[in-house]
XYZ file of C-alpha atoms in Angstrom:
213
model
C -73.370 15.565 -69.876
C -71.431 15.071 -66.853
C -67.631 14.479 -68.100
C -64.926 12.917 -65.807
C -61.504 12.448 -66.966
C -58.838 9.167 -66.909
C -55.146 9.750 -66.719
C -52.668 8.110 -67.821
C -49.068 8.760 -67.099
C -45.560 6.717 -67.390
C -42.156 6.847 -68.279
C -42.449 5.348 -71.659
C -45.273 5.446 -74.616
C -46.680 2.359 -72.596
C -48.943 4.696 -69.997
C -50.342 2.735 -67.265
C -53.654 4.536 -65.215
C -52.783 6.676 -62.262
C -56.264 7.858 -61.386
C -59.872 7.060 -62.916
C -63.061 9.220 -62.859
C -61.791 12.617 -62.343
C -64.317 15.156 -62.077
C -61.587 18.609 -61.858
C -59.998 19.212 -65.164
C -56.500 19.446 -63.373
C -54.586 16.779 -61.201
C -51.142 16.711 -60.010
C -49.247 13.120 -60.234
C -47.149 13.995 -57.117
C -43.135 14.652 -56.471
C -41.709 14.037 -60.066
C -37.615 13.368 -60.450
C -35.369 15.466 -62.202
C -33.873 14.682 -65.511
C -36.772 12.345 -66.651
C -38.572 11.958 -69.619
C -42.376 11.261 -68.699
C -45.718 10.616 -70.672
C -49.240 10.909 -70.274
C -52.646 11.224 -71.865
C -55.958 11.537 -70.966
C -59.352 9.729 -71.841
C -62.603 11.748 -71.126
C -65.722 9.661 -70.765
C -69.751 11.393 -70.479
C -72.653 10.409 -68.733
C -73.726 7.558 -71.526
C -70.209 6.216 -71.404
C -68.998 7.363 -74.651
C -65.570 8.093 -74.429
C -62.719 10.336 -76.186
C -59.037 9.466 -76.245
C -57.000 12.611 -76.164
C -52.972 12.917 -77.896
C -50.135 11.119 -76.374
C -48.256 14.106 -74.597
C -44.710 14.095 -73.596
C -42.187 16.002 -71.621
C -39.553 16.134 -69.719
C -38.184 17.316 -66.084
C -34.783 19.629 -66.510
C -31.561 17.830 -65.814
C -29.830 19.538 -62.941
C -26.033 18.558 -62.108
C -24.909 19.666 -58.557
C -21.089 21.293 -58.650
C -19.125 20.804 -54.978
C -16.281 23.786 -54.427
C -13.272 22.268 -55.823
C -12.818 19.489 -59.007
C -16.410 17.904 -60.245
C -16.357 14.632 -62.807
C -19.933 15.062 -64.112
C -21.851 14.475 -67.420
C -25.019 16.136 -69.390
C -27.305 13.636 -71.143
C -29.262 16.023 -72.634
C -28.863 17.392 -75.952
C -29.229 21.638 -75.723
C -30.070 23.846 -77.635
C -26.727 25.304 -76.871
C -24.664 22.508 -76.502
C -21.195 25.276 -75.869
C -19.066 24.997 -72.972
C -18.994 28.218 -71.795
C -23.185 28.194 -71.782
C -23.454 24.667 -70.165
C -21.153 25.156 -67.771
C -21.599 28.871 -67.248
C -20.026 30.226 -64.114
C -17.266 27.493 -63.969
C -13.267 28.449 -63.456
C -12.171 25.555 -65.763
C -13.339 22.760 -68.093
C -11.547 19.759 -69.454
C -12.067 16.501 -71.082
C -9.760 13.930 -71.823
C -8.720 12.893 -75.255
C -7.689 8.973 -75.302
C -5.765 9.077 -78.463
C -3.549 11.398 -77.282
C -3.595 10.436 -73.806
C -3.492 14.292 -72.645
C -6.773 16.526 -71.324
C -8.001 18.984 -73.352
C -10.546 22.172 -72.935
C -13.314 21.020 -75.555
C -15.769 23.900 -77.074
C -18.487 22.153 -76.645
C -20.298 19.451 -74.650
C -21.175 16.175 -75.462
C -23.456 13.423 -73.512
C -21.333 10.675 -73.820
C -18.110 12.281 -72.419
C -17.201 12.886 -69.056
C -16.031 16.601 -67.883
C -13.992 17.847 -65.261
C -15.431 21.161 -63.816
C -14.071 23.400 -61.508
C -15.759 26.391 -59.387
C -15.119 28.492 -56.954
C -18.452 28.003 -54.976
C -21.022 25.285 -55.093
C -23.565 25.601 -57.509
C -26.282 23.620 -59.460
C -26.693 23.856 -63.088
C -29.677 23.184 -64.889
C -29.570 22.064 -68.666
C -33.009 21.578 -70.671
C -33.405 20.083 -74.014
C -34.042 16.676 -75.753
C -33.089 13.357 -73.145
C -29.870 11.099 -74.720
C -31.457 8.344 -73.358
C -29.131 5.849 -75.055
C -25.761 6.089 -76.678
C -23.016 4.285 -78.785
C -19.085 6.041 -78.632
C -15.547 4.211 -79.790
C -13.124 3.554 -76.774
C -9.975 3.540 -77.168
C -7.310 0.654 -75.386
C -6.317 1.990 -71.875
C -8.551 4.742 -69.994
C -11.983 6.625 -71.295
C -13.613 9.373 -69.495
C -17.326 8.492 -70.523
C -20.462 10.084 -69.548
C -24.048 8.917 -68.545
C -27.548 8.191 -70.206
C -30.755 10.548 -69.405
C -33.509 8.674 -66.329
C -32.392 6.475 -64.058
C -28.707 4.767 -62.922
C -27.438 1.879 -65.705
C -26.103 -1.326 -63.814
C -22.560 -1.748 -65.278
C -23.387 -5.188 -65.852
C -25.792 -3.862 -68.574
C -23.255 -1.862 -70.433
C -22.384 -3.352 -73.698
C -19.622 -4.220 -76.272
C -19.494 -5.638 -79.508
C -16.240 -7.638 -79.199
C -16.148 -11.161 -78.736
C -14.537 -10.825 -75.648
C -15.780 -8.288 -73.086
C -12.678 -5.850 -72.841
C -14.528 -3.898 -70.512
C -12.177 -4.246 -66.409
C -15.816 -3.777 -65.188
C -14.378 -3.648 -61.503
C -12.627 -1.010 -62.389
C -15.146 1.634 -63.089
C -14.576 4.496 -60.759
C -16.570 8.171 -60.349
C -14.319 11.261 -58.417
C -16.274 12.400 -55.120
C -15.824 15.928 -54.583
C -16.894 15.251 -50.917
C -14.170 13.541 -49.918
C -11.414 14.157 -52.666
C -10.857 10.708 -53.974
C -11.863 8.154 -56.681
C -14.761 5.513 -55.803
C -15.285 2.192 -57.747
C -19.034 1.984 -59.139
C -21.903 -0.556 -59.744
C -23.817 1.919 -61.486
C -23.232 4.743 -63.964
C -25.610 7.514 -62.319
C -27.375 10.196 -64.393
C -25.059 13.397 -64.790
C -22.292 12.269 -63.464
C -18.931 11.090 -65.266
C -16.506 8.206 -64.930
C -12.998 6.458 -65.936
C -13.319 3.687 -67.576
C -10.432 1.299 -68.594
C -10.727 -1.162 -71.625
C -8.000 -3.547 -73.372
C -8.988 -3.462 -76.958
C -9.935 -0.901 -79.080
C -14.100 -1.521 -78.938
C -17.720 0.095 -78.932
C -19.091 1.361 -75.859
C -23.080 0.971 -76.269
C -25.085 2.552 -73.095
C -28.820 1.145 -73.788
C -31.921 3.412 -72.388
C -32.538 2.598 -68.539
C -34.236 0.186 -67.074
């Protein structure tokens, strides 16, 4: 029998047909985005039209965090096997995060996807982190300034951030990211994977970053 293959591919389990009636046992979907989760499956069809559907597979591309010389404000939306600061930010000169309760910087022992980190390096470098993608999270914010992380995949619009308060306590026009190139803060309209942010709230609340679109 002659067997052909249909390849289904996508960002979620509801994969769509990408290529059909392939005769080869290999296929390249093209360039993939870093820090993204993908799903795929194959349906085989013989010359009599009998089909066999394979299982749904999942894989993730590694998250890459690009650091420039000096201070960088970053996050790691991946649950790695080893989340120790020394392993994730290996070779860094210093790593700090903000404690909103004490309103001071602290040196963290581990890396949390919900948090943002100041990471200093003496030369440009790229950190590659593999692990389970963190595509959504909920964290407690304290009145005042907080440093928050990101979610894995695509950018998340500031307008899509969720709080449980009846009156939204987030100052959504006052969310900032540090630009290490010009060494200044910049207001943002979206939360980018792998970057860190300052965010202020007028009351204690729960903040949820939902799965990116």
